[in-house]
Tab-separated table of C-alpha atoms in Angstrom:
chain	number	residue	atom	x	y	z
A	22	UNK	CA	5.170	2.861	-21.210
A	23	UNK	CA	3.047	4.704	-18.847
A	24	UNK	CA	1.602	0.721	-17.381
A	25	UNK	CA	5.414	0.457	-16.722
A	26	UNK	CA	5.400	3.247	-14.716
A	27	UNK	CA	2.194	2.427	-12.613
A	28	UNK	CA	3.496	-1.188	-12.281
A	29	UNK	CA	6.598	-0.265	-11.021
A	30	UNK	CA	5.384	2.407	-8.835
A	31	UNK	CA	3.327	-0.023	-6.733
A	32	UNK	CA	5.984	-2.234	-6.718
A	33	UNK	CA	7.729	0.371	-5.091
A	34	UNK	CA	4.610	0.906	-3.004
A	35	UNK	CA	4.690	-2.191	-1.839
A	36	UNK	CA	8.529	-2.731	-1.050
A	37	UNK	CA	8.530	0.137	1.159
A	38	UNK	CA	5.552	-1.106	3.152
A	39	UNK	CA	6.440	-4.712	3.574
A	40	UNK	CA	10.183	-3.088	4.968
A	41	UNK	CA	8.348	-0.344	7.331
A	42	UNK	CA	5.621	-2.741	8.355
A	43	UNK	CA	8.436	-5.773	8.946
A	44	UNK	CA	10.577	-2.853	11.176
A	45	UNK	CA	7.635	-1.459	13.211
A	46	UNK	CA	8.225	-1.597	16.842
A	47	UNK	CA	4.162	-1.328	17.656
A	48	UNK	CA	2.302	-3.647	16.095
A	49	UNK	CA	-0.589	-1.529	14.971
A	50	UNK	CA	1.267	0.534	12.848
A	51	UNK	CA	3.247	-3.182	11.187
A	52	UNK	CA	-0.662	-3.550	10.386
A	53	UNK	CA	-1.167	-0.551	8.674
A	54	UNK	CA	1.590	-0.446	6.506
A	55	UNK	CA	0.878	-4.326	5.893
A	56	UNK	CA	-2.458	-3.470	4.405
A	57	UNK	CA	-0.938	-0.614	2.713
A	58	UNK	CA	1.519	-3.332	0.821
A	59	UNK	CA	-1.656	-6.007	0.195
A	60	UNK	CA	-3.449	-3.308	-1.541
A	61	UNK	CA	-0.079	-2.200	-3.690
A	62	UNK	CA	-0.469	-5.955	-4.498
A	63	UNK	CA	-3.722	-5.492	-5.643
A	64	UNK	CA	-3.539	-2.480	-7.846
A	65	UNK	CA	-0.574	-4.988	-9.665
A	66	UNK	CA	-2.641	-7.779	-10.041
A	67	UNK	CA	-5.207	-5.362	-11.802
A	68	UNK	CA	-2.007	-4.045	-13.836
A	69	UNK	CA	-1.175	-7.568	-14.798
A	70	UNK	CA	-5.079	-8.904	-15.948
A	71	UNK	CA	-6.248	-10.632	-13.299
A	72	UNK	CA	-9.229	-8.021	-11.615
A	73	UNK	CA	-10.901	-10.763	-9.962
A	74	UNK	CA	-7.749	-12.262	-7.486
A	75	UNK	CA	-7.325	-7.919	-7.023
A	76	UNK	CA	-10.741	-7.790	-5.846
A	77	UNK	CA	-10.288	-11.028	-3.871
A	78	UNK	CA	-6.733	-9.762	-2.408
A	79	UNK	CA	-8.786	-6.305	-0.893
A	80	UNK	CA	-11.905	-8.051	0.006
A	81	UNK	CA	-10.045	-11.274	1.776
A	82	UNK	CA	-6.652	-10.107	2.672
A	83	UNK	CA	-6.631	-6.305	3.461
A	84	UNK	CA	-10.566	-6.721	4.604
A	85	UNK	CA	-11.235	-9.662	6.459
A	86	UNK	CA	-7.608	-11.244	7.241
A	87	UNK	CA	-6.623	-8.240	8.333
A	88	UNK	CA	-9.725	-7.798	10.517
A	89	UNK	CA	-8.888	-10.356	12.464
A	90	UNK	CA	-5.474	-8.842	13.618
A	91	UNK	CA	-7.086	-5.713	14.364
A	92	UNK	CA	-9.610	-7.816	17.287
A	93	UNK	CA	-6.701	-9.657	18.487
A	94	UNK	CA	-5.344	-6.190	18.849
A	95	UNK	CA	-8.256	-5.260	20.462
A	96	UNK	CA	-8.189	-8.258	22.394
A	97	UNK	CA	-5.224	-7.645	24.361
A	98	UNK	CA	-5.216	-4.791	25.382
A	99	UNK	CA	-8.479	-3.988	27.535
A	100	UNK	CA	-7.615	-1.946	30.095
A	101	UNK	CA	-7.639	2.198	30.505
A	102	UNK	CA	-3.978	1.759	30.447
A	103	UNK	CA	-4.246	0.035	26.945
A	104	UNK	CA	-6.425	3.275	26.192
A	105	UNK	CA	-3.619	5.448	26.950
A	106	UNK	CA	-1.306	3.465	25.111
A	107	UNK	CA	-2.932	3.800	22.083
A	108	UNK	CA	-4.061	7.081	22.312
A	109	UNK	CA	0.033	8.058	22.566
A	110	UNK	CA	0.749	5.792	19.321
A	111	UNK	CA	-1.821	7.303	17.606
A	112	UNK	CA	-0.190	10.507	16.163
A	113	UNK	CA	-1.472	12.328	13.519
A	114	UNK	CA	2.415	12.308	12.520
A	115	UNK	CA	2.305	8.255	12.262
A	116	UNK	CA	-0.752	8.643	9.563
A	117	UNK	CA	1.238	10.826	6.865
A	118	UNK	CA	2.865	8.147	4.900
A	119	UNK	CA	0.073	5.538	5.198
A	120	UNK	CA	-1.764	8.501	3.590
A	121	UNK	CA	0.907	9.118	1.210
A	122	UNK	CA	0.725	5.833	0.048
A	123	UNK	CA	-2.881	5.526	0.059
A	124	UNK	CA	-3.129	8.327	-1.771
A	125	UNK	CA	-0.847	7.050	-4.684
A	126	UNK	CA	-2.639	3.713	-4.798
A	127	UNK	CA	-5.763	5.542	-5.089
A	128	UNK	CA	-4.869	7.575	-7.866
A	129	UNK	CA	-3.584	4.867	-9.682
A	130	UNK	CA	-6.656	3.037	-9.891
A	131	UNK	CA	-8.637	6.044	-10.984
A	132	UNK	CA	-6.446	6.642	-13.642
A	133	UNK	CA	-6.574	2.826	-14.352
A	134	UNK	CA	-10.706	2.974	-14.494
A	135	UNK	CA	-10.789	6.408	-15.968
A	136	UNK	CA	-8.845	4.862	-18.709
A	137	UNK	CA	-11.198	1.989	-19.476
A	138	UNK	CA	-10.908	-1.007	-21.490
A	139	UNK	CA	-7.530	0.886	-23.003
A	140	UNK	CA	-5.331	-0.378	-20.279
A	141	UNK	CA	-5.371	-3.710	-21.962
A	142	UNK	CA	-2.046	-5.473	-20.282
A	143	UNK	CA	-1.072	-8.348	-22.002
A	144	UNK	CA	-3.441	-11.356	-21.264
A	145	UNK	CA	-6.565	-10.738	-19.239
A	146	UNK	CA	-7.895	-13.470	-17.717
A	147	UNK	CA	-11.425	-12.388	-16.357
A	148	UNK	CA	-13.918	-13.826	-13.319
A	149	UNK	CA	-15.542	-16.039	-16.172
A	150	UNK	CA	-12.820	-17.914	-16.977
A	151	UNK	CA	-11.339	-18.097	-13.755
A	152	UNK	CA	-15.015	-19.698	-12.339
A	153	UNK	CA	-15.059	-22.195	-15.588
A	154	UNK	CA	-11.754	-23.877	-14.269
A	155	UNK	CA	-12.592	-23.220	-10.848
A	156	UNK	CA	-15.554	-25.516	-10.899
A	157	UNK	CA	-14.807	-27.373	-13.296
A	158	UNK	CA	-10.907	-29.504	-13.317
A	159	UNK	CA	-10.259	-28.273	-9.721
A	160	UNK	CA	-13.446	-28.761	-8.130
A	161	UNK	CA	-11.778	-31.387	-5.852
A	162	UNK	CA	-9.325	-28.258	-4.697
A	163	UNK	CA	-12.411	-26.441	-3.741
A	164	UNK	CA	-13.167	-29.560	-1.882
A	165	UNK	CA	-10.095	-29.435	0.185
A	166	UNK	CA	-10.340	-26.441	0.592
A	167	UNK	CA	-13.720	-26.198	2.066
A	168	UNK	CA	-12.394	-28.735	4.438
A	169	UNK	CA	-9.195	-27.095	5.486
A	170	UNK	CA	-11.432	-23.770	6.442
A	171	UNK	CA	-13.745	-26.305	8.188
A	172	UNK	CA	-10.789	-27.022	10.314
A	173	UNK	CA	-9.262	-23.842	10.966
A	174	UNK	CA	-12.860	-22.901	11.694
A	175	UNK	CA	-13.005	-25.545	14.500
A	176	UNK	CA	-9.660	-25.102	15.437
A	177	UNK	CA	-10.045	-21.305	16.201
A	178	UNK	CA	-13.125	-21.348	18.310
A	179	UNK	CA	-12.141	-23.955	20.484
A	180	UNK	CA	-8.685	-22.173	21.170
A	181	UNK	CA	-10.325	-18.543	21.264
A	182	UNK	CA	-13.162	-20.434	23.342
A	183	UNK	CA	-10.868	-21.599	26.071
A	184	UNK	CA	-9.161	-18.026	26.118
A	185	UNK	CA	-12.647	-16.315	27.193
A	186	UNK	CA	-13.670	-19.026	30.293
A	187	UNK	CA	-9.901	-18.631	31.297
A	188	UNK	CA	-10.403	-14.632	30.955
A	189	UNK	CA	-13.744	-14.828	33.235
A	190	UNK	CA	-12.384	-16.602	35.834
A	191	UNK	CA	-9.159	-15.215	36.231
A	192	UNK	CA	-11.209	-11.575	36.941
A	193	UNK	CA	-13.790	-12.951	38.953
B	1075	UNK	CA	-3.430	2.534	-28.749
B	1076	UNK	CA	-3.303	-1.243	-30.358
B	1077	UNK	CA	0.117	-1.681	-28.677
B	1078	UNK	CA	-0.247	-3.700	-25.722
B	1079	UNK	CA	2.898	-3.286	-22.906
B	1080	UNK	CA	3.088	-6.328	-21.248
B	1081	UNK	CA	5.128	-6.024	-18.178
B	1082	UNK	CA	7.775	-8.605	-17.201
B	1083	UNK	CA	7.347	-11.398	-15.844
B	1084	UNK	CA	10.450	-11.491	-14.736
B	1085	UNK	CA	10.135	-8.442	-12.603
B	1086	UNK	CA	7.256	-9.875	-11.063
B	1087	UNK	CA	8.614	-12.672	-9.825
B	1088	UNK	CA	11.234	-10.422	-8.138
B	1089	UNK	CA	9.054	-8.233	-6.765
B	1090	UNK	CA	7.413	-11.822	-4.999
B	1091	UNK	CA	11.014	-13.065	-4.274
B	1092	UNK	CA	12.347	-10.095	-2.179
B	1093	UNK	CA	8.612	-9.635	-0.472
B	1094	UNK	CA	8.840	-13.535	0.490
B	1095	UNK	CA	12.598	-12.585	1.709
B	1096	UNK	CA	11.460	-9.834	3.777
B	1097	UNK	CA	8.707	-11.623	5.248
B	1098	UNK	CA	11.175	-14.900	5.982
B	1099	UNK	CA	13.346	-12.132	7.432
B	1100	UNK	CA	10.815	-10.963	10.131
B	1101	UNK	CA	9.810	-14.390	10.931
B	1102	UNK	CA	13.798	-14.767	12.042
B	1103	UNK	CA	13.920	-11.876	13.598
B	1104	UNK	CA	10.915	-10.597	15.390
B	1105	UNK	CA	10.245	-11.701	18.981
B	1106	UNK	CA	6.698	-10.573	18.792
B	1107	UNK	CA	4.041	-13.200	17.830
B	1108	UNK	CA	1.839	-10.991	16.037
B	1109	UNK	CA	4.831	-9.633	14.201
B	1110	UNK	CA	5.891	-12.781	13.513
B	1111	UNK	CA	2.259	-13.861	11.833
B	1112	UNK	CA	2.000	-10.813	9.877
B	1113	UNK	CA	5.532	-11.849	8.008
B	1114	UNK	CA	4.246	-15.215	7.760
B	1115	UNK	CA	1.010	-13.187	6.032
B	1116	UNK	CA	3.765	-11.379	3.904
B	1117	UNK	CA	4.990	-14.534	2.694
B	1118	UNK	CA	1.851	-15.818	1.361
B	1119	UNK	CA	0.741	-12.872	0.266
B	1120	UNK	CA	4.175	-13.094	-2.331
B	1121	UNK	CA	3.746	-16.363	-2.924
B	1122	UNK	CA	0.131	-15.912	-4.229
B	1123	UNK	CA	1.964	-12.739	-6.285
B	1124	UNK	CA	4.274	-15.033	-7.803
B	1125	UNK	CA	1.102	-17.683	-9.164
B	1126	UNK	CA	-0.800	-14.253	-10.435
B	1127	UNK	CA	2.223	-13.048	-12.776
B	1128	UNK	CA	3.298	-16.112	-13.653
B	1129	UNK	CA	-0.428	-17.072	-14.122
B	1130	UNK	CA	-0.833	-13.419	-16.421
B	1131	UNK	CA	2.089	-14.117	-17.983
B	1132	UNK	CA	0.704	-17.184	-19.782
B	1133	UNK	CA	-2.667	-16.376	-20.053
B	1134	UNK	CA	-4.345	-19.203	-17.754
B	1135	UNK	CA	-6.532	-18.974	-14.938
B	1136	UNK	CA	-4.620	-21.424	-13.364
B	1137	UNK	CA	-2.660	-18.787	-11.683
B	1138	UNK	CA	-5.730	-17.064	-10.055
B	1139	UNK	CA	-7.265	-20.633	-8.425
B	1140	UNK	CA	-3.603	-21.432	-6.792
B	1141	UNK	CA	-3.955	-17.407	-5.204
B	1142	UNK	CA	-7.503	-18.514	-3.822
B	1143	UNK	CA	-5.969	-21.677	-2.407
B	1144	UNK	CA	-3.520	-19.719	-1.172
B	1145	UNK	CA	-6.044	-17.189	0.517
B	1146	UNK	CA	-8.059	-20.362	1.996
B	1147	UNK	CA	-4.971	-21.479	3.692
B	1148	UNK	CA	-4.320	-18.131	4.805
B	1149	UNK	CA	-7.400	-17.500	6.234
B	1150	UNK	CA	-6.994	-20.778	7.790
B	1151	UNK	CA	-3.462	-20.382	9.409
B	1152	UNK	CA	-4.113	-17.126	11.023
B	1153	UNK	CA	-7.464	-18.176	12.314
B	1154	UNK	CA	-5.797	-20.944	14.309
B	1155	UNK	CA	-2.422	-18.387	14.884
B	1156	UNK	CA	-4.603	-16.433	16.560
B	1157	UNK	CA	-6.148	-18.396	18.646
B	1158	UNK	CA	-2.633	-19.861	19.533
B	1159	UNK	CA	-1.356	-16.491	20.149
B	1160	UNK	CA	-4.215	-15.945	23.081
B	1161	UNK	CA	-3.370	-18.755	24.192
B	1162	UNK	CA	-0.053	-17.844	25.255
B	1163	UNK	CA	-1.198	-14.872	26.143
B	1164	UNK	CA	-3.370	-16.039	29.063
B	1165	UNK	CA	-0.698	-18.521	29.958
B	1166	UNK	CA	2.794	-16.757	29.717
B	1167	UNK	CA	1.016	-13.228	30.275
B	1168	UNK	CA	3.264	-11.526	27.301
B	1169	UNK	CA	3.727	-12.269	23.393
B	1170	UNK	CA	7.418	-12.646	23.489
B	1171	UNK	CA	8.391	-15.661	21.733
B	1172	UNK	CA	11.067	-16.490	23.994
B	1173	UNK	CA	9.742	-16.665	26.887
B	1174	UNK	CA	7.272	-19.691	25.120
B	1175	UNK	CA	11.034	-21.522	24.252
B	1176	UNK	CA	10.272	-24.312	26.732
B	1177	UNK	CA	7.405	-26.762	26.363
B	1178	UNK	CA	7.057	-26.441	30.471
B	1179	UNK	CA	8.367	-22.848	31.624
């Protein structure tokens, strides 16, 4: 009963987030709670036997995705004034329940690898099996989707590329 | 411990239904383009939560391939969002959506 428990408690996690994050007026703090809620969604896709998509959800979604947000953030707001802008947001109050949460995720997942092997949930479906089908009757996804990040890859520089000459000469 | 507590599926796939509501909801109601893709984030993000459990619930990796497609078009879509949203940026000068209404303002 005690998986239960830690499933429903990141459920909860994860609610909560999604609301706060969806509510935020500034959008830094929408970002933390929204990587607060991807790695709820992580710890549950551990809970439910699939460790490899949890790995993939912190390494792609909270890491990298999220990573991108956080230069467009960056991005925008260049100036001293931006500076002072942040620096006002950035209250130590703003960090305790992104710490609260944090800190409930985090003991979750010791208690999850302290416990070992014994935290069998149902059906686990490890990185092995995952790879076999991966490469093997949906190799033509991979295909697509290789060419769909091909374009989004394309797509992205030549829009962020146009942003920068536009930046340089509208300050010189 | 040879019992083994699976946890609903059904659950699950609420938990991914109300996430995928609350991220349609800030699509409708944010004015903020940034906002705006982070809900659209939220709703892939439950989508790809509803393949895992329903994936898990059957035993099949099936489930786990559809969340990396999922991640590849995610990856994709806010690569070019971005871009897009600094692109309005230089041109209308702010990221509310409203003032982009008109193909010409």
């Amino acid at each position: 009963m005690l998986e239960l428990a830690l499933f429903y408690l990141a459920a909860g996690i994860s609610l909560v987030s999604t609301i706060l994050a969806v509510t935020r007026v500034n959008a830094t703090h929408a970002l933390i709670y929204l990587i607060i809620s991807l790695l709820a969604s992580a710890i549950i896709f551990y809970l439910v036997g699939a460790p490899f998509a949890a790995v993939l959800e912190v390494v792609i979604y909270a890491g990298a995705i999220m990573v991108l947000f956080v230069f467009v953030i960056m991005m925008l707001n260049l100036s001293p004034a931006g500076e002072a802008i942040e620096h006002r947001w950035l209250q130590p109050r703003m960090w305790i329940i992104p710490a609260l949460f944090c800190t409930l995720l985090l003991a979750e997942i010791t208690y999850m690898l302290s416990r070992g092997d014994n935290l069998l949930m149902g059906h686990m479906v490890g990185p092995k099996a995952v790879g076999l089908e991966l490469f093997g009757p949906y190799v033509l996804a991979v295909e697509i989707a290789s060419m769909l990040l091909l374009a989004g890859l394309v797509g992205a520089f030549h829009l962020g590329r146009r942003y920068l000459t536009e930046l340089r000469e509208e300050t010189s | 411990m040879t019992e083994v507590v699976v946890i609903p599926m059904e659950h699950g796939l609420l938990l991914a239904a109300i996430l995928f509501l609350i991220g349609l909801l800030g699509v409708m109601v944010r004015r903020n383009i940034l906002l705006i893709l982070m809900s659209l984030e939220i709703m892939l993000s439950a989508c790809g939560l509803a393949f895992i459990v329903v994936g898990a619930h059957w035993g099949q990796a099936d489930g786990q391939i559809m969340f990396m497609l999922i991640l590849a078009i995610a990856a994709a879509e806010v690569s070019v969002g971005l871009g897009m949203l600094l692109q309005v940026h230089i041109r209308i000068g702010t990221l509310d959506i409203d003032l982009a209404s008109r193909m010409r303002g």
